[in-house]
Coordinates of C-alpha atoms in Angstrom, one line a residue:
Chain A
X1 CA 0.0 0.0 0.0
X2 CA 1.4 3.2 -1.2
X3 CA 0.9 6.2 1.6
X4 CA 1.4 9.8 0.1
X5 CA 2.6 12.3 2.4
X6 CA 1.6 15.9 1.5
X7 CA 3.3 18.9 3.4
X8 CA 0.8 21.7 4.4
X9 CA 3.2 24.5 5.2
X10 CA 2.3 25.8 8.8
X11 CA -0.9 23.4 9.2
X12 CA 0.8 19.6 9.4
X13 CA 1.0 17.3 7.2
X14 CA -1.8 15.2 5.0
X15 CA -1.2 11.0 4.0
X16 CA -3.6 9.5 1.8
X17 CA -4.0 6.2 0.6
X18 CA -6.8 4.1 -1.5
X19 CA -7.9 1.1 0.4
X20 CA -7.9 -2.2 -1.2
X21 CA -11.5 -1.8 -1.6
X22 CA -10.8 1.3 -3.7
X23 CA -11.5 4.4 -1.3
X24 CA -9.5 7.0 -1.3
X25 CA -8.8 8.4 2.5
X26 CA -6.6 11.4 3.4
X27 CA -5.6 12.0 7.1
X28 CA -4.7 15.6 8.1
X29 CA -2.0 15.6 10.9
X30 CA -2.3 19.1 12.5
X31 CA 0.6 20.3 14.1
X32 CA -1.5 21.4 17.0
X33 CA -2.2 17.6 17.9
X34 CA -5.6 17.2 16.1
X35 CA -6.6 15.0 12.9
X36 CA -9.4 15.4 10.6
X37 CA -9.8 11.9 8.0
X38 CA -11.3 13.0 5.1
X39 CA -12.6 10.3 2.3
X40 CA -12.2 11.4 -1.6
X41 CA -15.2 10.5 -4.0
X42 CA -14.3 9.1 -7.4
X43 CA -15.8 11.8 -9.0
X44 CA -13.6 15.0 -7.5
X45 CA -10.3 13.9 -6.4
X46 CA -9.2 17.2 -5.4
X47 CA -12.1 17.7 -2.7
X48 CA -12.2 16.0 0.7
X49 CA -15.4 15.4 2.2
X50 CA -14.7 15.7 5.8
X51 CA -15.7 12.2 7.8
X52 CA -14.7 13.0 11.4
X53 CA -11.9 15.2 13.7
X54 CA -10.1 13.5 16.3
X55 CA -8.0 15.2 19.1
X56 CA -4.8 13.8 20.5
X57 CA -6.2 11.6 22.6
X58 CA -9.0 10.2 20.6
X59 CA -6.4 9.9 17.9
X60 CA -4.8 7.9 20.6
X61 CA -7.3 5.6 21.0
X62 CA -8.4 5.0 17.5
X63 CA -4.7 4.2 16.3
X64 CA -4.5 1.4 19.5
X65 CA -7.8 0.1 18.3
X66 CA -6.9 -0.4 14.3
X67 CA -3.0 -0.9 15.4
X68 CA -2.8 -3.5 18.4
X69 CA -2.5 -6.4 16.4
X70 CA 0.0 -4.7 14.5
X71 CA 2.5 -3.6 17.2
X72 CA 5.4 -6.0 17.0
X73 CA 5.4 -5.4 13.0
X74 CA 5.6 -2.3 13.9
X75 CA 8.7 -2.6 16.2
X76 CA 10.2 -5.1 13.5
X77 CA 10.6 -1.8 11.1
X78 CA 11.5 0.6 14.1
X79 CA 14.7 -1.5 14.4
X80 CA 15.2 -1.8 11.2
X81 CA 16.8 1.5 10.4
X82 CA 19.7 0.7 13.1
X83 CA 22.3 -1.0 12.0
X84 CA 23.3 -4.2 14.5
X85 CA 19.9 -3.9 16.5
X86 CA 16.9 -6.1 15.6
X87 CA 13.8 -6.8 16.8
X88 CA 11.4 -9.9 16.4
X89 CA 8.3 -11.0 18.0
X90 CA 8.6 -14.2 19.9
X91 CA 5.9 -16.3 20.5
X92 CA 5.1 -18.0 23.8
X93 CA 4.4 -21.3 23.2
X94 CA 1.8 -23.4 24.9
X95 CA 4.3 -25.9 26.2
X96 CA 6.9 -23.4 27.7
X97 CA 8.6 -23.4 30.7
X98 CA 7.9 -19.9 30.9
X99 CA 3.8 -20.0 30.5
X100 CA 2.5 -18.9 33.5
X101 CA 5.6 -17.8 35.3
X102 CA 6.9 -14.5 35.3
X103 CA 9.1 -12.8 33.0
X104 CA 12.0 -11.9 35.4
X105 CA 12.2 -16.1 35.8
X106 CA 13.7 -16.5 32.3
X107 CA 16.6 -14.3 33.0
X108 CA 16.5 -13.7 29.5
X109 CA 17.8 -10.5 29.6
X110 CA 21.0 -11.4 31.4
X111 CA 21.7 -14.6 30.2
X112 CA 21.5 -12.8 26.1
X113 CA 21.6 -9.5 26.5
X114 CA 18.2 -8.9 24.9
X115 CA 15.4 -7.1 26.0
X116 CA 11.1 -7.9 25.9
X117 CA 10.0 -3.9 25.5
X118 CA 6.3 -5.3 25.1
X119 CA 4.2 -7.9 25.3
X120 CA 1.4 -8.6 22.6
X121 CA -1.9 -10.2 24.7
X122 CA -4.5 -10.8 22.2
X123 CA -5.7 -7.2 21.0
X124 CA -3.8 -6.2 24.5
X125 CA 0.1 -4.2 24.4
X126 CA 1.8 -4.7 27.7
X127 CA 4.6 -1.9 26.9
X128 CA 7.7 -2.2 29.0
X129 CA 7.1 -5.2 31.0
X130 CA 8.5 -5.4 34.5
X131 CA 10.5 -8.7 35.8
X132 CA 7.1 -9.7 37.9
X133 CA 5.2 -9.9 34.9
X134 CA 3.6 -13.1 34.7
X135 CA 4.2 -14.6 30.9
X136 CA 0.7 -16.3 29.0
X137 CA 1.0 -19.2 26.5
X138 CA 0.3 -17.4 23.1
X139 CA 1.9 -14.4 24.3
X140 CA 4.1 -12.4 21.6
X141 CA 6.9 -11.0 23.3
X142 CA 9.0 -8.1 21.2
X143 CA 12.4 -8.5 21.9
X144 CA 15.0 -6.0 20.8
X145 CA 18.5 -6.7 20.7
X146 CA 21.4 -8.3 18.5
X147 CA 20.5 -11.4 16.6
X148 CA 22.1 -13.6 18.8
X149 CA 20.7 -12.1 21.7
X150 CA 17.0 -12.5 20.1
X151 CA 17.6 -16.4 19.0
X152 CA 19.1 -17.0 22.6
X153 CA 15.6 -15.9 24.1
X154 CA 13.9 -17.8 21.7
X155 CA 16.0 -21.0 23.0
X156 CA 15.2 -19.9 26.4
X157 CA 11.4 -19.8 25.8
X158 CA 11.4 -23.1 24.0
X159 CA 13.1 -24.4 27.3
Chain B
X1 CA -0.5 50.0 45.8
X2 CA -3.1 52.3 44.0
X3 CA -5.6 50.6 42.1
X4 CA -7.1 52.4 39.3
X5 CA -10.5 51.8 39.2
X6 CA -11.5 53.5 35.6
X7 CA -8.4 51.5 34.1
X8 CA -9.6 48.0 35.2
X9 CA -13.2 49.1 34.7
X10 CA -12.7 50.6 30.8
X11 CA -10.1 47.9 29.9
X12 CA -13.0 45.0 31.3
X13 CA -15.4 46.6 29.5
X14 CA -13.4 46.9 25.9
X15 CA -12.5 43.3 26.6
X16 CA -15.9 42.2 27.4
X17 CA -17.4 43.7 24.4
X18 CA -14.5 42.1 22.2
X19 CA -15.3 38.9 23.6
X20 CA -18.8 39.3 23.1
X21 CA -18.7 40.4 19.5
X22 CA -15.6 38.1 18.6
X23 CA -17.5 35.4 19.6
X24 CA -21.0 36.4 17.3
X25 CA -17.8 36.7 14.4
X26 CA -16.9 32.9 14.9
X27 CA -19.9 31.6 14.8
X28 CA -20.4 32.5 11.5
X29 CA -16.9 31.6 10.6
X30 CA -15.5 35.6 10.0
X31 CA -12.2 37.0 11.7
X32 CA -12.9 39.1 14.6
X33 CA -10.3 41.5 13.5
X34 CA -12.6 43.8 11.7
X35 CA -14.7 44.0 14.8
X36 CA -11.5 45.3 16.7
X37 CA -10.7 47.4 13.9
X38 CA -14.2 48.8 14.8
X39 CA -14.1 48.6 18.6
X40 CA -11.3 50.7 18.2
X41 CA -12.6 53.3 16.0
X42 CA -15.5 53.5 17.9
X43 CA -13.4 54.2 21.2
X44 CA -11.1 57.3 21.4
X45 CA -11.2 61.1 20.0
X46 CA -14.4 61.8 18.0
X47 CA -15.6 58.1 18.5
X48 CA -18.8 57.2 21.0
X49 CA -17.0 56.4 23.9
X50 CA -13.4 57.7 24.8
X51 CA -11.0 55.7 27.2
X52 CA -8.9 57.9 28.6
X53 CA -7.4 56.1 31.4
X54 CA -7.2 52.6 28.9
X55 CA -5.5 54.7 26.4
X56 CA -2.0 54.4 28.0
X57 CA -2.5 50.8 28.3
X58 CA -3.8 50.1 25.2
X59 CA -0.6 52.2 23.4
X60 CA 2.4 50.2 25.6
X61 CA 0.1 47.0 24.7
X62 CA -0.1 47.2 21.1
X63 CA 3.8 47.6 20.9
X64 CA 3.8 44.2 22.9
X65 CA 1.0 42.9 20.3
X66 CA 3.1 43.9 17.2
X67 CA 6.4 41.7 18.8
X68 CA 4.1 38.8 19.7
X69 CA 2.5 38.7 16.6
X70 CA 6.2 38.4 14.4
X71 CA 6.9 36.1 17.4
X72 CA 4.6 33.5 16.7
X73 CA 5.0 33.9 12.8
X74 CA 8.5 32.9 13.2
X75 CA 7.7 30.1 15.8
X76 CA 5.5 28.9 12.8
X77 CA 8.1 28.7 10.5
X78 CA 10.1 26.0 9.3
X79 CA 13.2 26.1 6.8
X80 CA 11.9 22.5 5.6
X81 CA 8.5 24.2 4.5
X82 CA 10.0 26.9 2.9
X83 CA 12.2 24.9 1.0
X84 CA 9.6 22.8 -0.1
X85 CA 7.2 25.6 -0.7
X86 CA 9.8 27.6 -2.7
X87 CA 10.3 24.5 -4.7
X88 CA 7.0 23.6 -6.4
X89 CA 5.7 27.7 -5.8
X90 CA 8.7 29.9 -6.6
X91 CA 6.7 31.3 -9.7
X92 CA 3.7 31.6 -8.1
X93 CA 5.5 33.3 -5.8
X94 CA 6.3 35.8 -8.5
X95 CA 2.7 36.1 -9.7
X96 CA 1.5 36.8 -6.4
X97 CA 4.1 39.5 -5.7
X98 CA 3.4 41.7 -8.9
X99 CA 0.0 41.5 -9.3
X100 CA -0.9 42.3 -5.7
X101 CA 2.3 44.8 -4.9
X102 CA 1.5 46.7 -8.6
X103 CA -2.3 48.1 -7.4
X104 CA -1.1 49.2 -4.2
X105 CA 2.3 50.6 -5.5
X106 CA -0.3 52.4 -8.3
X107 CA -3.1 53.3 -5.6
X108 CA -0.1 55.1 -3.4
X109 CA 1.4 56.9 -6.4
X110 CA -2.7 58.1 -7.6
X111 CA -3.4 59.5 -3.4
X112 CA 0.0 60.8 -4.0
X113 CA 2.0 59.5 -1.6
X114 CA 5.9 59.5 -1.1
X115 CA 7.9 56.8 -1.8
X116 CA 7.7 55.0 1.4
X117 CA 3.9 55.4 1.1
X118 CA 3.8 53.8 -2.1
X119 CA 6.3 51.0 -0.8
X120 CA 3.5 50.8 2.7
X121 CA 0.6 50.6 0.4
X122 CA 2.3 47.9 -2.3
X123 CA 2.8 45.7 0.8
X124 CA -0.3 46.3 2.2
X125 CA -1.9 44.7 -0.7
X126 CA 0.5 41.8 -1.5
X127 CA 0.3 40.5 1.8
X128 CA -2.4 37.9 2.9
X129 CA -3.2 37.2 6.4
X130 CA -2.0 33.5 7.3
X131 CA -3.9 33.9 10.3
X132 CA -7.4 34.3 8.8
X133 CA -6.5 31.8 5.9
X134 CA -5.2 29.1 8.0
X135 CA -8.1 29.6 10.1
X136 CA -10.9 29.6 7.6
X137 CA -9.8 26.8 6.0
X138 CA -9.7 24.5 8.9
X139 CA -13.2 25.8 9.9
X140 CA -14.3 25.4 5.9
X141 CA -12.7 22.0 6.5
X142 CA -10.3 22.0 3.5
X143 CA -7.6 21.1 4.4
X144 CA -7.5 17.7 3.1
X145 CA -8.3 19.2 -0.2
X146 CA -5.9 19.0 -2.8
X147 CA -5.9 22.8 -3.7
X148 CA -5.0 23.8 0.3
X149 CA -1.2 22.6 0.0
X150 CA -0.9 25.4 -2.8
X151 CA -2.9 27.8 -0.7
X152 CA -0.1 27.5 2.1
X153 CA 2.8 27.6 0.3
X154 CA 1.7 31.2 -1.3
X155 CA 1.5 32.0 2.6
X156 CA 4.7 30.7 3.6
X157 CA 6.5 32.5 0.9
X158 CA 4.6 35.4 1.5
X159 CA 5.7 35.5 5.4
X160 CA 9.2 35.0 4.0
X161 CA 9.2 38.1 1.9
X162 CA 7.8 39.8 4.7
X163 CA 11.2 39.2 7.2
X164 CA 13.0 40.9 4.1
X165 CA 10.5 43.8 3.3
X166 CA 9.6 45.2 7.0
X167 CA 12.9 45.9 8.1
X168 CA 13.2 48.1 5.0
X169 CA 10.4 49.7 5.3
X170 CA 11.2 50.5 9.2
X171 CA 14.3 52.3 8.3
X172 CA 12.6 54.2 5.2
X173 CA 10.2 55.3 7.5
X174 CA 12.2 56.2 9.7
X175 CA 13.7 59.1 7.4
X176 CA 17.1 57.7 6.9
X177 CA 18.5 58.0 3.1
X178 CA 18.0 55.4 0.8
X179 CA 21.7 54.2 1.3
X180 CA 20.6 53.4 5.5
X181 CA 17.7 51.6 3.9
X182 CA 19.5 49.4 2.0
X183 CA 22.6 49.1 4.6
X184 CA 19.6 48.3 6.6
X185 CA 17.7 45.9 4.7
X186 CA 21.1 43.7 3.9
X187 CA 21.6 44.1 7.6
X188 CA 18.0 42.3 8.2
X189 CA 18.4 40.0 5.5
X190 CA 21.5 39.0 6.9
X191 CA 20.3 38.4 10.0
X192 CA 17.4 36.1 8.9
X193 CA 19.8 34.1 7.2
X194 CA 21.7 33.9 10.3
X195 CA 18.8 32.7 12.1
X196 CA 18.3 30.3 9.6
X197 CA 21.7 29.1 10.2
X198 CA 21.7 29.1 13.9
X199 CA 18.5 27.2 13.7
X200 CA 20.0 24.6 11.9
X201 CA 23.5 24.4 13.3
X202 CA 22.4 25.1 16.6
X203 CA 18.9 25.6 17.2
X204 CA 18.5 23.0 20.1
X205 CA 21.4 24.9 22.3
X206 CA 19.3 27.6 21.7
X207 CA 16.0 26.0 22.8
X208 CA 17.7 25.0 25.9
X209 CA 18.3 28.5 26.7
X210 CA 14.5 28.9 26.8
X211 CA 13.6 25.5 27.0
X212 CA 12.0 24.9 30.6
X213 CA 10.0 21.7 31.3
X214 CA 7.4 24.1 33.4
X215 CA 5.1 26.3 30.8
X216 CA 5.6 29.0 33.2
X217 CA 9.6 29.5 33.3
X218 CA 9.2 28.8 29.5
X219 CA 7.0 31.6 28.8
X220 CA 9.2 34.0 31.3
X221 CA 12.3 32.8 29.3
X222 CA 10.4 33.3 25.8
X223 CA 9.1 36.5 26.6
X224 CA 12.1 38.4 28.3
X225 CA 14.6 36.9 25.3
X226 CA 11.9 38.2 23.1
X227 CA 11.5 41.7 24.6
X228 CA 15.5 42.0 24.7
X229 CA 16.5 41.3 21.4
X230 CA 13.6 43.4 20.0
X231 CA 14.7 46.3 22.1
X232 CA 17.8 45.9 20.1
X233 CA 16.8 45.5 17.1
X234 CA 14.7 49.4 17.1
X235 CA 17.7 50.7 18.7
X236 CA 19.5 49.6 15.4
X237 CA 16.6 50.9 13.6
X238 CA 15.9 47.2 12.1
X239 CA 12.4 47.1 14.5
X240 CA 11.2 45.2 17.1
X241 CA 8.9 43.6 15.0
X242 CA 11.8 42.1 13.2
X243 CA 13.7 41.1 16.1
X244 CA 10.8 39.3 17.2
X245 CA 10.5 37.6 14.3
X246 CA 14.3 36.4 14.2
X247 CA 13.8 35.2 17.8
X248 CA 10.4 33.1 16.5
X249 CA 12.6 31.9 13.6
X250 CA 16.0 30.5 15.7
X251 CA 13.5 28.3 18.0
X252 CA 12.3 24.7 16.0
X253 CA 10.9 22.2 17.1
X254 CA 10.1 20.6 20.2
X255 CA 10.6 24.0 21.9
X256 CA 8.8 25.9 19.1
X257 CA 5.6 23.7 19.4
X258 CA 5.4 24.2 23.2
X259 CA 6.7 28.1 22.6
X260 CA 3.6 28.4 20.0
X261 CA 1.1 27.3 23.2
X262 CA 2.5 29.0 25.6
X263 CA 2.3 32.6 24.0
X264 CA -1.0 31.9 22.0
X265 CA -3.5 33.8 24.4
X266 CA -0.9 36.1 25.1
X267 CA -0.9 36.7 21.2
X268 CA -4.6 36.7 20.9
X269 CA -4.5 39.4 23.8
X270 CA -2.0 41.7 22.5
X271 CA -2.8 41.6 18.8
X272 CA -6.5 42.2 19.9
X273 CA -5.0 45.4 21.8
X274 CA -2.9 46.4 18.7
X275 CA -5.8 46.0 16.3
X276 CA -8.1 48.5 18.8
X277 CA -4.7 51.1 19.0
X278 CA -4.8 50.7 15.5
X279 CA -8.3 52.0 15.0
X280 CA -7.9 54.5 17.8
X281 CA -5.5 56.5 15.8
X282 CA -8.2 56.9 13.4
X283 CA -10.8 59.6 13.5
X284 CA -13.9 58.2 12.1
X285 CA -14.4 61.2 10.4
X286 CA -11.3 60.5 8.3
X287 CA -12.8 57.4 6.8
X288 CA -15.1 59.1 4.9
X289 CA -13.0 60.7 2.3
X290 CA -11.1 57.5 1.8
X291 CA -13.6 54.9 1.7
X292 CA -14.0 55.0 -2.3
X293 CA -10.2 54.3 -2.9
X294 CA -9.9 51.6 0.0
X295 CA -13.2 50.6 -1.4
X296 CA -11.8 50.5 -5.2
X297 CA -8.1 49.2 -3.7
X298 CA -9.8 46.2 -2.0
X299 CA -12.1 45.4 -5.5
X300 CA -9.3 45.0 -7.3
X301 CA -6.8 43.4 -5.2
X302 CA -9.9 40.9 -4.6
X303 CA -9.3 40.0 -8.1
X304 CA -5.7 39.7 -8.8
X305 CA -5.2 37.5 -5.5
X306 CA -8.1 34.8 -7.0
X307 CA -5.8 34.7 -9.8
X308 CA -2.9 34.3 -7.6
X309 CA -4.8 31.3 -6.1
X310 CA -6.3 30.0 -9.6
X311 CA -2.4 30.4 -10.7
X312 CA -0.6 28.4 -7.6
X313 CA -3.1 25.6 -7.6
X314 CA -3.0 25.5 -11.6
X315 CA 0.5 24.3 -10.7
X316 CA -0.3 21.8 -8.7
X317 CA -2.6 20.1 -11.6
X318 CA -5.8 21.1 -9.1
X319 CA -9.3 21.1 -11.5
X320 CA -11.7 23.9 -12.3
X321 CA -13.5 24.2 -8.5
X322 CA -10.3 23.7 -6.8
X323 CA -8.5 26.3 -8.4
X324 CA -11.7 28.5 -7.7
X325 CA -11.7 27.4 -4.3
X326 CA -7.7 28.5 -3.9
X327 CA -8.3 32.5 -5.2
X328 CA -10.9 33.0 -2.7
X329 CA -9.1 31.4 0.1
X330 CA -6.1 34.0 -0.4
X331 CA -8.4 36.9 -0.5
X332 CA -8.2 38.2 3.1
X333 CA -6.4 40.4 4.2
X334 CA -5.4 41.4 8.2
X335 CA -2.6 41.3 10.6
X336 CA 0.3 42.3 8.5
X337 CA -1.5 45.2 6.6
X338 CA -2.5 46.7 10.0
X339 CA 1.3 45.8 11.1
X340 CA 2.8 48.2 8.0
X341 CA 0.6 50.9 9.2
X342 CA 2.1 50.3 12.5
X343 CA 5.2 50.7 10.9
X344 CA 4.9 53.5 8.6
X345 CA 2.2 55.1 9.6
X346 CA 3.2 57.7 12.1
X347 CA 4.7 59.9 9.5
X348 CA 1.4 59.5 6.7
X349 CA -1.7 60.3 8.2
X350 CA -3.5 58.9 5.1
X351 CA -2.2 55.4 5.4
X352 CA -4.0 54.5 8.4
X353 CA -7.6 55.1 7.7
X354 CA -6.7 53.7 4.4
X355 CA -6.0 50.7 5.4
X356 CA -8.3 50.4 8.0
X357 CA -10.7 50.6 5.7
X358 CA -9.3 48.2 3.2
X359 CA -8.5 45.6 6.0
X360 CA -12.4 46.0 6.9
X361 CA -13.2 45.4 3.6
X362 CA -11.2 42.2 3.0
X363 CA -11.4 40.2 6.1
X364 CA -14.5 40.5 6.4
X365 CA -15.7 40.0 2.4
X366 CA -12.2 37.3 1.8
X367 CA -13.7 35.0 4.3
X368 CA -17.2 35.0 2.7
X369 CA -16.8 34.9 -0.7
X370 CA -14.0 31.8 0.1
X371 CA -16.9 30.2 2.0
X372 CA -19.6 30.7 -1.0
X373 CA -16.5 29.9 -3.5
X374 CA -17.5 26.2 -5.1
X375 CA -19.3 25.1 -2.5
X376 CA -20.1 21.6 -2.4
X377 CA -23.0 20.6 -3.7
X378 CA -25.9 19.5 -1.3
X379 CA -27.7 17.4 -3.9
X380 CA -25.6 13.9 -3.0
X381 CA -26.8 11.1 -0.8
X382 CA -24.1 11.6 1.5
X383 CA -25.3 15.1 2.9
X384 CA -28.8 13.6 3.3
X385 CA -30.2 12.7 6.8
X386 CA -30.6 8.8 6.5
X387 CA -33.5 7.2 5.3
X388 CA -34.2 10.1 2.8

């Protein structure tokens, strides 16, 4: 999916994309916070019929809504641009040693050197887990670190 | 302490009346500064209700509104947007520059003014207000049409040409030979560029200067660096208003975002305060014998700004509507024509009730013919009520 990313010049920015389904959405960015998603008819591409406004924190909650099951993709490409850091999302699986005990057990951190920055619960983000948090079979964790670090807490989880 | 009791009670009542009418002026989407234009008129010598003890306040506060105003335009500005605006809009740049200047540069030379008149009255007409513009098409909600980005850019470039053309016109009308002006003007563009630099190499040593985590310390900060370096700047004869502006333009950012809320209703406040000195230093009795050429001024430089519009969203391959749409936004005119009377007005007594008049005209007519400009059409489904 191609995003196109407009500047307005003192306002924010716009991105518009057609969904698969062949809509055409634009999403104004203000720089004071605020968004206003505005849908394109086929028949006038150059005027946007305004759908709704969001502020920050409805913004907020809409993107956690469409983006939860998204998260660790998203982390996968946040790593991505630096060089000698990864990140993956490791699954929890339901025969672990780890399921139902918490994270701080698996000492993954300092046995690889690797980190778990969140943990992916269904449609759930648990960012920045603490050591007492208790892992769930089916549980994505997203781990950041070197590749040997990651595949060491995948080895770890596996038991 | 003495407490002045017909201060605090004329200054609550302007205010109150402002907010009162400012608010009837947003509900039906127009700029309120007209209506301060007016308060002001109305108020002072040979208007219906003098304020002699708010008249000292409302002098020192205009000067503060003038600096707060450049302030937050260079907070608002960004060397990326103005890259990317000169880029794609350079020519339309050039449109909108001669046939906007031209009819004021001709209207000054017909009421025959001087040369710095002339030069006032060119920039009066070339200059739209971002304020209004920005504002009327978020409350139009257009900006996620196609013709807005072209709309902005003419703005951006606009404010541009503005850091190089008030400190000229500051030390023309100031007297000084034509040899200060331009020893001036290279001085001012020379310092923008500077900003520009500092921003860039720099900028976030600067912010930390201001930079406070508490809004409080980071308005004290903001305002006192603010106040100095535009103190400066007049004593150089460059004007506050520029040094304000260079101030606005150093901060980016993280800092400029919070900067831009922070001052805001202290803006708002001020440039309400400078709009009402403005029309105090008109008679209303003055208006009268220059309302045709305002009248005939604002007509024509109506025109030749939808055609700067039609022009700069031509370039951006926007259709028939669109390119309607973008003239009409550009129409109004405000802040920055009232702040060249502030400059140069002292020393033309014409120039003011001119413009006043003019500025009337245009933000209150720019605002409404934009809105009635290719309006969408309610015969679609989608504006119906459901089940229609």
């Amino acid at each position: 999916m191609d995003v196109n990313e407009v500047l307005l010049p003192g306002v924010g920015l716009r991105y518009e994309f057609t969904t698969q389904a062949g809509e055409r959405i634009g999403v104004v960015a203000q720089r004071t916070g605020d968004f206003e998603v505005v849908g394109y008819l086929a028949d006038d591409r150059d005027e946007g019929r305004p759908l709704f406004r969001l502020n920050e924190e409805e913004a907020e909650a809409l993107a956690q809504i469409l983006g939860a099951p998204r998260i660790a993709e998203r982390f996968a490409d946040l790593t991505r641009e630096v060089p000698g850091l990864s990140s993956e999302p490791v699954k929890v699986a339901p025969g672990s040693p780890y399921a139902d005990r918490p994270l701080g057990h698996t000492r993954a951190r300092t046995c690889t050197g690797a980190s778990v920055v969140a943990i992916v619960r269904g449609a759930d983000v648990i960012a920045s887990p603490g050591p007492e948090q208790v892992l769930r079979a089916a549980d994505v964790l997203v781990v950041v670190g070197t590749r040997e670090g990651i595949d060491g807490v995948k080895r770890i989880l596996r038991g | 302490m003495h407490v002045s009791v017909a201060l605090l009670l004329e200054l609550g009542l302007i205010l109150a009346v402002l907010g009162i009418v400012g608010s009837l002026a947003r509900r039906v989407a127009l700029s309120p500064i007209p209506l301060y234009l007016l308060a002001g008129l109305s108020l002072g010598e040979g208007g219906v209700l003098p304020i002699p003890a708010a008249g000292q306040f409302v002098q020192i506060g205009a000067s503060i509104g003038i600096v707060l105003l450049l302030l937050a335009l260079g907070l608002e500005f960004s060397l990326a947007e103005f890259t990317a605006s000169m880029r794609h809009h350079l020519p339309s740049a050039g449109v909108d520059l001669l046939v906007n200047a031209v009819p004021g540069a001709v209207a000054g030379r017909l009421l025959g003014l001087d040369g710095v008149g002339v030069l006032a009255l060119a920039g009066v007409t070339y200059i739209s207000s971002s304020g209004i513009i920005a504002r009327l098409l978020s409350d139009l909600r257009r900006l996620g049409n196609r013709e807005t980005p072209s709309v902005l850019s003419v703005l951006v470039l606009e404010d541009f040409a503005m850091a190089a053309y008030l400190p000229v016109l500051a030390v023309l009308a100031a007297g000084r030979a034509w040899w200060q002006a331009i020893v001036g003007a290279l001085v001012a563009v020379g310092a923008v560029l500077a900003a520009f630099a500092l921003a860039a190499r720099w900028g976030h040593h600067l912010g930390r200067i201001v930079a406070h985590p508490d809004n409080e310390q980071l308005m004290l900060r903001m305002l006192g660096l603010t106040m100095i370096v535009a103190a400066l700047a007049e004593y150089v004869h460059a004007s506050a208003a520029v040094g304000a502006f260079l101030v606005g333009l150093t901060l980016t950012g993280r800092t400029a975002d919070r900067a831009r809320a922070v001052i805001a209703p202290l803006r708002d406040l001020f440039a309400a305060v400078f709009f009402i000195a403005i029309g105090l230093s008109v008679a209303p009795v003055m208006l009268v014998p220059v309302l045709p050429a305002a009248l005939a001024l604002a007509a024509v430089t109506a025109l030749t700004k939808m055609f700067t519009g039609r022009y700069a969203a031509s370039r951006d391959g926007v259709g028939r509507r669109g390119r309607a749409r973008a003239g009409a936004a550009l129409i109004a005119r405000g802040e920055f024509s009232i702040v060249i009377v502030g400059l140069a007005g002292a020393r033309l007594p014409v120039l003011a009730p001119l413009v006043t008049a003019y500025v009337f005209a245009l933000a209150v007519v720019g605002p409404l013919i934009a809105r009635f400009t290719a309006a969408r059409p309610r015969t679609r489904p989608f504006d119906q009520p459901h089940g229609t």
